[in-house]
mmCIF file with all atom_site columns, C-alpha atoms in Angstrom:
data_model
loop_
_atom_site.group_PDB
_atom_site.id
_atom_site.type_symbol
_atom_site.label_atom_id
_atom_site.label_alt_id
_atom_site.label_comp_id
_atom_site.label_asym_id
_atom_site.label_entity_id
_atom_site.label_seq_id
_atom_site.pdbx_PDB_ins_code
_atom_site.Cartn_x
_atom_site.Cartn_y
_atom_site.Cartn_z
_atom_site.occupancy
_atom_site.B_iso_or_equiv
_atom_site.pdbx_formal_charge
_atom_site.auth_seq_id
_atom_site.auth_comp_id
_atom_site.auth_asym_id
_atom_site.auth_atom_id
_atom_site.pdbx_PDB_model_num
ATOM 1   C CA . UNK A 1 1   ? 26.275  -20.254 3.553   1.00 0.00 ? 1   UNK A CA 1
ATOM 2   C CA . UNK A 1 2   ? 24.537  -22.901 5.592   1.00 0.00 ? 2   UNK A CA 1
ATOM 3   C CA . UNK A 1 3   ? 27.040  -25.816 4.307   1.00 0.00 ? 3   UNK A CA 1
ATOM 4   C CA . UNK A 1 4   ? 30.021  -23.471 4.576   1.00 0.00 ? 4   UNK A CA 1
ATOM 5   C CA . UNK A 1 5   ? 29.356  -23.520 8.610   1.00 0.00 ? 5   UNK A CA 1
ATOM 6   C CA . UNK A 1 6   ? 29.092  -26.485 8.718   1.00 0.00 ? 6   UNK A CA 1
ATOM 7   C CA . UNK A 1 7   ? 32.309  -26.834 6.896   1.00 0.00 ? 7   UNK A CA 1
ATOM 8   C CA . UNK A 1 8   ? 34.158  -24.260 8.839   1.00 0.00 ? 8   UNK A CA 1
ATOM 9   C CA . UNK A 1 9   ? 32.471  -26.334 12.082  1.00 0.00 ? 9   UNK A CA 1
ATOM 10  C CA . UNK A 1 10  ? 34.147  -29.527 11.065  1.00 0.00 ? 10  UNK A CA 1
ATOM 11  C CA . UNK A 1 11  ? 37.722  -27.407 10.119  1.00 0.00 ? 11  UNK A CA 1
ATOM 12  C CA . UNK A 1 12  ? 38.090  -26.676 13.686  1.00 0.00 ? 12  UNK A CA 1
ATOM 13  C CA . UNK A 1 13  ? 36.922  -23.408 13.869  1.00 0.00 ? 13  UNK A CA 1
ATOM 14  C CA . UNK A 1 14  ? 34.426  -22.056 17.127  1.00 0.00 ? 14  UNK A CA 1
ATOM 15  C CA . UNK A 1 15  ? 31.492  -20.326 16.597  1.00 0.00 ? 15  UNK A CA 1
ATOM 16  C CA . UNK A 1 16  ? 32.678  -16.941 17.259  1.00 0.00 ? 16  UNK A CA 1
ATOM 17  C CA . UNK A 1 17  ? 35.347  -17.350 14.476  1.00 0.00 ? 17  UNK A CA 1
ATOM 18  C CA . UNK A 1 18  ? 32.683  -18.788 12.202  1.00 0.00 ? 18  UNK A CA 1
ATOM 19  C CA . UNK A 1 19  ? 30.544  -15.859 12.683  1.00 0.00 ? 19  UNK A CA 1
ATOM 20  C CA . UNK A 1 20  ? 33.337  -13.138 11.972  1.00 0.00 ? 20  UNK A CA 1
ATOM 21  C CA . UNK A 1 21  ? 34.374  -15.355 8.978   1.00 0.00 ? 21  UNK A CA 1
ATOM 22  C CA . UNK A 1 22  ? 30.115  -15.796 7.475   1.00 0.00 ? 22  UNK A CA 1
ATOM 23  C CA . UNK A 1 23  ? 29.858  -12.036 8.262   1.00 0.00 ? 23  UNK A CA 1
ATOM 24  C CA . UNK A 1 24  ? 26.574  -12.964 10.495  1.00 0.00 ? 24  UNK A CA 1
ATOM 25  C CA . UNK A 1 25  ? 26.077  -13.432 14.286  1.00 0.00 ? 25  UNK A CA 1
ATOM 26  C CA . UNK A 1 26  ? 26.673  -16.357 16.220  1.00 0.00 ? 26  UNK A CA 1
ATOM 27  C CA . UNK A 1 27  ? 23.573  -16.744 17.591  1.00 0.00 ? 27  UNK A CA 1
ATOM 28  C CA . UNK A 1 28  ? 22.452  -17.635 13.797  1.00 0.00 ? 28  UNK A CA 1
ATOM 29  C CA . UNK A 1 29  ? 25.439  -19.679 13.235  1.00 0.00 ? 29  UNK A CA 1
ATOM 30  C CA . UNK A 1 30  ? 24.624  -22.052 16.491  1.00 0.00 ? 30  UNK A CA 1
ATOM 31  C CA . UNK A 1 31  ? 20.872  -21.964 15.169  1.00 0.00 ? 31  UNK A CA 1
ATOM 32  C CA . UNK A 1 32  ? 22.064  -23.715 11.931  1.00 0.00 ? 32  UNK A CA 1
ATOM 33  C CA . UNK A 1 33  ? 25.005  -26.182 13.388  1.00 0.00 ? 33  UNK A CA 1
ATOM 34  C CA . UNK A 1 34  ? 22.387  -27.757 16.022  1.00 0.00 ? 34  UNK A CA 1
ATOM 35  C CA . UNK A 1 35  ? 19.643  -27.859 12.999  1.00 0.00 ? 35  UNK A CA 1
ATOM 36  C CA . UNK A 1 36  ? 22.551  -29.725 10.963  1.00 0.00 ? 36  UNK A CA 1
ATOM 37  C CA . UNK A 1 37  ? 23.469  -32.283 14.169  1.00 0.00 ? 37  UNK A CA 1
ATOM 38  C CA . UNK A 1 38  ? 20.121  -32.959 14.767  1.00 0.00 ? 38  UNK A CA 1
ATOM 39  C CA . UNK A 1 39  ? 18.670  -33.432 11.481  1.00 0.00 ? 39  UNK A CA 1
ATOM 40  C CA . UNK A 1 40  ? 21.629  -34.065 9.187   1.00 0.00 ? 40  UNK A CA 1
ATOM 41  C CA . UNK A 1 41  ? 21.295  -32.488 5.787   1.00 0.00 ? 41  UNK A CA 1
ATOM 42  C CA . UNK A 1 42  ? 17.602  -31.801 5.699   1.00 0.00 ? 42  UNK A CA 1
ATOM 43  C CA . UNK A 1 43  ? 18.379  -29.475 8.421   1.00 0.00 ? 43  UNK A CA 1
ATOM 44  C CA . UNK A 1 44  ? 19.792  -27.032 6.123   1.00 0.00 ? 44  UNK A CA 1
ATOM 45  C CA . UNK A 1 45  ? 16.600  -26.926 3.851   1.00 0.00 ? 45  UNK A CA 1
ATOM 46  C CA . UNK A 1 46  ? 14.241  -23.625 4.592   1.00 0.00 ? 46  UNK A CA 1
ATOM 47  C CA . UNK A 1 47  ? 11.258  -25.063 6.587   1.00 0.00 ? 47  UNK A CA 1
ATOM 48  C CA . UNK A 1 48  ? 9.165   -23.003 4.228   1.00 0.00 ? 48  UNK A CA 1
ATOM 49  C CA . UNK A 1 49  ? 5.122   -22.105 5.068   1.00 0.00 ? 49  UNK A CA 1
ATOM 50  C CA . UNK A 1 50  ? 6.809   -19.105 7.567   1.00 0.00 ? 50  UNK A CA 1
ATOM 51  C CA . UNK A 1 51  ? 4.668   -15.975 7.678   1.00 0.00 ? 51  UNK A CA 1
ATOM 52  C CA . UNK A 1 52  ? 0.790   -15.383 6.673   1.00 0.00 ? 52  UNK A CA 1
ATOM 53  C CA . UNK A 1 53  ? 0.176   -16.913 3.019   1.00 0.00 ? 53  UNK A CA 1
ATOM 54  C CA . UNK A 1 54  ? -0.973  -14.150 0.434   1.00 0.00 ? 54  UNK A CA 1
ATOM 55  C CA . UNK A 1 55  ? -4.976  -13.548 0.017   1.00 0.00 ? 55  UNK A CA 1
ATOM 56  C CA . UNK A 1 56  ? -4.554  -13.263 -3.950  1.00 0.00 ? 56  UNK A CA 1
ATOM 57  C CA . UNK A 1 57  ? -2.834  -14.840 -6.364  1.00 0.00 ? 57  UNK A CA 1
ATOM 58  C CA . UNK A 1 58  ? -0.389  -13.058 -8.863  1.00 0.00 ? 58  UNK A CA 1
ATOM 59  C CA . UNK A 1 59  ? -2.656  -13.176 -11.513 1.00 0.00 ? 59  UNK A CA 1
ATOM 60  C CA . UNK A 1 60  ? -5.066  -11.299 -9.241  1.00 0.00 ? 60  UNK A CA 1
ATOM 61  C CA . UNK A 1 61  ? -2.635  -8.893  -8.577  1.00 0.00 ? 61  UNK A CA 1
ATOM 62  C CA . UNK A 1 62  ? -1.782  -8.433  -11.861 1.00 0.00 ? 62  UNK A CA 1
ATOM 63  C CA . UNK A 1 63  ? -5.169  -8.262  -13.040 1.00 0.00 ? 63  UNK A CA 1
ATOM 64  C CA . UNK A 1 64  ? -5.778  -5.181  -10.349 1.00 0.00 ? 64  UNK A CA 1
ATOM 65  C CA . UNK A 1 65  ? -2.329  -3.617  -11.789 1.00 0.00 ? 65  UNK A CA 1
ATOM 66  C CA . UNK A 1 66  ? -4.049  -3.597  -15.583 1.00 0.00 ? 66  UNK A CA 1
ATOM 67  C CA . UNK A 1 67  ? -7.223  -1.921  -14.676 1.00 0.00 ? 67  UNK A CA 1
ATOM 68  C CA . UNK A 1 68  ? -5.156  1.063   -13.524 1.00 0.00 ? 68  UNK A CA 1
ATOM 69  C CA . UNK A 1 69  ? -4.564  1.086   -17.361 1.00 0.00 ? 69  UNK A CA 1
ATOM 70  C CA . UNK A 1 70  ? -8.053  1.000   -18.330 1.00 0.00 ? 70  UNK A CA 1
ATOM 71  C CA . UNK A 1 71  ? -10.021 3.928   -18.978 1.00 0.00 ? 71  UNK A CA 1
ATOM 72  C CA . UNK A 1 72  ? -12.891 4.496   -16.134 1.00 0.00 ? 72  UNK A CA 1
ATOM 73  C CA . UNK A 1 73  ? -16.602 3.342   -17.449 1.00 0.00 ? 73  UNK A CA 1
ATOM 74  C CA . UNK A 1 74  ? -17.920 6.500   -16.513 1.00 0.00 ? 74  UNK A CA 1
ATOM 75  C CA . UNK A 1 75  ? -15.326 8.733   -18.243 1.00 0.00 ? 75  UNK A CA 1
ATOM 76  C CA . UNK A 1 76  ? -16.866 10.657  -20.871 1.00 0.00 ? 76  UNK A CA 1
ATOM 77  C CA . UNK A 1 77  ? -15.337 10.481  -24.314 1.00 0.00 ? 77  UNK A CA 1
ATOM 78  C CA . UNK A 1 78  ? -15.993 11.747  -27.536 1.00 0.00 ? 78  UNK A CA 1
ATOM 79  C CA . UNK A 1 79  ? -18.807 9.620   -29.977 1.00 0.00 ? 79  UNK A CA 1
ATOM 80  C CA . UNK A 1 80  ? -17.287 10.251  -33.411 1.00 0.00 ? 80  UNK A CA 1
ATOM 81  C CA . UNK A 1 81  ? -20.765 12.576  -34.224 1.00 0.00 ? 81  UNK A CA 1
ATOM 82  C CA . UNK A 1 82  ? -19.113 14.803  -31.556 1.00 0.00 ? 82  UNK A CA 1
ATOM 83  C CA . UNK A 1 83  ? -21.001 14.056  -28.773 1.00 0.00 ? 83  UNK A CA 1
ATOM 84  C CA . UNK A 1 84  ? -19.914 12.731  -25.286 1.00 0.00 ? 84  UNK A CA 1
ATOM 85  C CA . UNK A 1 85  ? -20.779 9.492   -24.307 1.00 0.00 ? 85  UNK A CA 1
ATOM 86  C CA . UNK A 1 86  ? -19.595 7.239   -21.256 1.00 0.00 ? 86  UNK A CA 1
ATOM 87  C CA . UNK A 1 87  ? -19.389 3.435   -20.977 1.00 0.00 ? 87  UNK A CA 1
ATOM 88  C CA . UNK A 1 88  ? -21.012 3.381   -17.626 1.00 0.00 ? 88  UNK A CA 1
ATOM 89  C CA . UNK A 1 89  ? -22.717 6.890   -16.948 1.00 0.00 ? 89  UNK A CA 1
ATOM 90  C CA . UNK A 1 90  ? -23.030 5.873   -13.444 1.00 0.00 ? 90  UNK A CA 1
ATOM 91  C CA . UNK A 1 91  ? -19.818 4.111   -13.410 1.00 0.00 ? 91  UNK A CA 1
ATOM 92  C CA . UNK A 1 92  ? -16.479 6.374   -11.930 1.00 0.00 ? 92  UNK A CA 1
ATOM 93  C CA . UNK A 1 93  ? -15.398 8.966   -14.000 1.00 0.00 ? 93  UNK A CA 1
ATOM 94  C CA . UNK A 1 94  ? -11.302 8.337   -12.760 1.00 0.00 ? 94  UNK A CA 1
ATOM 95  C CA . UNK A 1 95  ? -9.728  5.296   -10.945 1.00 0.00 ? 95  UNK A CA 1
ATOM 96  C CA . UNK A 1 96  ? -9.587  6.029   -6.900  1.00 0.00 ? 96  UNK A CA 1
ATOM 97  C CA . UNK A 1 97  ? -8.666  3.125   -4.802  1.00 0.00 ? 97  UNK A CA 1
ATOM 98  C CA . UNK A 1 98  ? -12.392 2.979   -3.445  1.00 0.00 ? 98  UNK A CA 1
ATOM 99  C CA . UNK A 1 99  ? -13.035 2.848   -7.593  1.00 0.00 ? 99  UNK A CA 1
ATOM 100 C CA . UNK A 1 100 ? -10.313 0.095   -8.165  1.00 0.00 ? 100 UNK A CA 1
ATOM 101 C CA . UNK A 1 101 ? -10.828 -1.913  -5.397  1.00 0.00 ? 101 UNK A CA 1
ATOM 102 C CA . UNK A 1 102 ? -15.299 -1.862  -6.208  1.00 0.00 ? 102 UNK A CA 1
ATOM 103 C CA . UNK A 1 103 ? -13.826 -2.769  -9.754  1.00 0.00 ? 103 UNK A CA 1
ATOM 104 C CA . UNK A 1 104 ? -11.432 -6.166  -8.665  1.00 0.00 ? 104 UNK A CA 1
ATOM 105 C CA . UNK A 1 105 ? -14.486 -7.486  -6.812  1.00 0.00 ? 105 UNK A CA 1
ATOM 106 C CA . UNK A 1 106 ? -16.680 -7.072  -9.645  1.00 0.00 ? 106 UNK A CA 1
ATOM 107 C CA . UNK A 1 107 ? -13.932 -9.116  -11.463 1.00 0.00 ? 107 UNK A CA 1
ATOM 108 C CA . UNK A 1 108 ? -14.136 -11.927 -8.678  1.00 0.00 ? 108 UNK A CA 1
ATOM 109 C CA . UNK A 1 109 ? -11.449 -10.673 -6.706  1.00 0.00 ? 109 UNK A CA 1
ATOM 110 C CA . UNK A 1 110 ? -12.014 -10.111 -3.181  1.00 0.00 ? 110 UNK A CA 1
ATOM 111 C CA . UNK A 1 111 ? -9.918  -7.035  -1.978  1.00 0.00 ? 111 UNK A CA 1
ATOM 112 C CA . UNK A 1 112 ? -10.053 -4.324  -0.186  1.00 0.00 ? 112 UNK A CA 1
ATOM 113 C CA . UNK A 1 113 ? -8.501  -0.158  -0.769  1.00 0.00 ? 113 UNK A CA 1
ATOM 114 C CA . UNK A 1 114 ? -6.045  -0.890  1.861   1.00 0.00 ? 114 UNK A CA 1
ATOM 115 C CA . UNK A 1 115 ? -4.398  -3.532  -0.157  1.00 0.00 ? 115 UNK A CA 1
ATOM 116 C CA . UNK A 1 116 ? -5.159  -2.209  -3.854  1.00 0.00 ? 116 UNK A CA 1
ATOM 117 C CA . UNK A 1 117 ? -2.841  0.689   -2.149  1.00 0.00 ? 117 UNK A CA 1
ATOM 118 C CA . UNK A 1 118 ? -0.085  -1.686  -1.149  1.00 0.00 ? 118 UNK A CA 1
ATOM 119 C CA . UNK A 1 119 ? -0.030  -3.315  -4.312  1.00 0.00 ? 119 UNK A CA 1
ATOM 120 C CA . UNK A 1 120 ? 0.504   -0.180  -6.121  1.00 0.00 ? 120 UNK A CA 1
ATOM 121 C CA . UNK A 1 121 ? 2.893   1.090   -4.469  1.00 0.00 ? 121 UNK A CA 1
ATOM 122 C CA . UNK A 1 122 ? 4.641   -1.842  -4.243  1.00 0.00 ? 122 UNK A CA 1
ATOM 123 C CA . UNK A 1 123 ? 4.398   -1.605  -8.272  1.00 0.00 ? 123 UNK A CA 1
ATOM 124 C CA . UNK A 1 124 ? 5.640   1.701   -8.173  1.00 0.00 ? 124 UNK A CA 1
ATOM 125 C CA . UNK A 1 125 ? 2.237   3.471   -9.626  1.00 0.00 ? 125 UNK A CA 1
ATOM 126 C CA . UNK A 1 126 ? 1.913   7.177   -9.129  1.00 0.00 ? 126 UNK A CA 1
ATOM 127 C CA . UNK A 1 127 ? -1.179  9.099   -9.402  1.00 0.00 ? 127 UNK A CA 1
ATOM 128 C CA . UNK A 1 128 ? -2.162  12.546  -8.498  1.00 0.00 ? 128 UNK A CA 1
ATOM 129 C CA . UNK A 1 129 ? -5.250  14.378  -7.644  1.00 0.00 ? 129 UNK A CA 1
ATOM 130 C CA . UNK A 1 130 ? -7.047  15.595  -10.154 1.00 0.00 ? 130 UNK A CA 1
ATOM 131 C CA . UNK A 1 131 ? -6.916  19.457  -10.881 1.00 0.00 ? 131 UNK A CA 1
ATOM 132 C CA . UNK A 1 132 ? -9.562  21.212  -9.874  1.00 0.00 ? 132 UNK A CA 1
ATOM 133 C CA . UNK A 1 133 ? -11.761 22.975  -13.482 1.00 0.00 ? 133 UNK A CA 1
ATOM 134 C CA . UNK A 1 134 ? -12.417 26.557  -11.210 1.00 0.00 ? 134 UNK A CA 1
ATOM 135 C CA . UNK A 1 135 ? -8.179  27.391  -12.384 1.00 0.00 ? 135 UNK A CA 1
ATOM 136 C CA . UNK A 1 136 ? -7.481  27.111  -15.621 1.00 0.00 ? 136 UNK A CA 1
ATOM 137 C CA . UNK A 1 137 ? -3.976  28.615  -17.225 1.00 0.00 ? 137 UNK A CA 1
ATOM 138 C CA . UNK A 1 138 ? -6.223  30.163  -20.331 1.00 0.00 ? 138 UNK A CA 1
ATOM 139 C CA . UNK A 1 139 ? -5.898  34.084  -19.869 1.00 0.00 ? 139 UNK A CA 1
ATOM 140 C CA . UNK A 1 140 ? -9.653  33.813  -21.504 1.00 0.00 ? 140 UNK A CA 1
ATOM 141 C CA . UNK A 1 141 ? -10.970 32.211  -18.495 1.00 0.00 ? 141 UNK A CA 1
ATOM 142 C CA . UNK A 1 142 ? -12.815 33.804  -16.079 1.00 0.00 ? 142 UNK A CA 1
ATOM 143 C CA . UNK A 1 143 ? -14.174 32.124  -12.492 1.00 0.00 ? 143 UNK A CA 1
ATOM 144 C CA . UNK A 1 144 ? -17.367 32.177  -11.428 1.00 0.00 ? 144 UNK A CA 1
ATOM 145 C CA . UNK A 1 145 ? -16.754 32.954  -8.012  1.00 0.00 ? 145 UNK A CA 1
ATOM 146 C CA . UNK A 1 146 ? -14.409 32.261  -5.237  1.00 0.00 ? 146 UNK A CA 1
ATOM 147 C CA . UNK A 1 147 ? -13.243 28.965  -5.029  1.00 0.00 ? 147 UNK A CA 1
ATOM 148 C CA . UNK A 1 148 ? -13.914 27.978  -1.133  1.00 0.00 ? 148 UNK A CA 1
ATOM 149 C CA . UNK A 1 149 ? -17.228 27.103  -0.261  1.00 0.00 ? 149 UNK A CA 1
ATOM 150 C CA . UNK A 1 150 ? -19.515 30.178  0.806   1.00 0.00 ? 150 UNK A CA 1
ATOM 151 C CA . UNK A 1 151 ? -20.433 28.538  3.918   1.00 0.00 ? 151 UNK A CA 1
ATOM 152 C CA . UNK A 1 152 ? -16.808 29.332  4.702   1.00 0.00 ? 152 UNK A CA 1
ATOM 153 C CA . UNK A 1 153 ? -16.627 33.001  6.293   1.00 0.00 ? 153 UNK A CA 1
ATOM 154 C CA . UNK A 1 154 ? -14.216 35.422  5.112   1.00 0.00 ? 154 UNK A CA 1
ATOM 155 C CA . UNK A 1 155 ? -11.823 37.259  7.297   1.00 0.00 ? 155 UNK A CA 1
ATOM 156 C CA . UNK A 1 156 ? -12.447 39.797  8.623   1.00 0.00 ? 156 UNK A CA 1
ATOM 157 C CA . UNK A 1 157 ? -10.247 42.832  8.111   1.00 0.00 ? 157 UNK A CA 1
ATOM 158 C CA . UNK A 1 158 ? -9.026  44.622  10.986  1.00 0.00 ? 158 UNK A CA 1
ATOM 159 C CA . UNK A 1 159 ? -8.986  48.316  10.723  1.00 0.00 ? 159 UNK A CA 1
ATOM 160 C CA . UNK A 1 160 ? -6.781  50.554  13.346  1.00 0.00 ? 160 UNK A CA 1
#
């Protein structure tokens, strides 16, 4: 697009006209044609090095993106005796960000939740919260209690 103003420049054609014709504004189109007179060619290349270089690498950020795959060290599986056993006992028991993010450093990669977030979503990885074991859809099971906290106080009912 850069040559062809410079092209439609040399045709004859003003700025305005150039702009209509490029679909962009003039402002951009005057940007480029003084770039071009003053530098000649090279003046079309991107400068390049614009904006704030990345912290990680791809491979970092791929490497973060793979643990999400991973199971957790401390979830508990099943030993093939039938008894539970974890990796990591004191190790999470599901990936959270604060979880993922303690993981990538201990892989060497220095990150933070705030970006283990971005990077996800960027990725398009969904998670949800986990469901809470007090509700269960068995018709067997039975509560042990209320589910809010009984520090919480009821409310009161109002008679008339």
């Amino acid at each position: 697009m850069r040559a062809r103003m410079i092209e439609l420049s040399w045709s004859g054609l003003r700025v305005p006209a150039i702009a209509v014709e490029l679909d962009c504004s003039q402002k951009t189109v005057r940007c480029w044609l003084h770039r071009f007179n003053r530098l000649g060619l090279q003046g079309l290349d991107d400068l390049g090095g614009q904006g704030r270089k990345r912290r990680i690498t791809e491979q970092e950020r791929s490497r973060i993106i793979s643990l999400v795959k991973t199971v957790p060290p401390g979830r508990l599986r099943w030993e093939p005796v039938g008894e539970l056993w974890a990796f990591d006992e004191s190790g999470p028991p599901e990936w959270t960000l604060d979880s993922l993010a303690a993981a990538a450093r201990a892989e060497g990669i220095e990150v933070g939740r705030s970006q283990v977030r971005r990077i996800l979503l960027a990725e398009g990885v969904r998670w949800r919260r986990t469901r809470s074991w007090m509700r269960s859809k068995d018709p067997d099971f039975v509560p042990k209690g209320q589910g809010s906290s009984a520090s919480t106080p009821s409310r009161p009912t109002v008679r008339r």
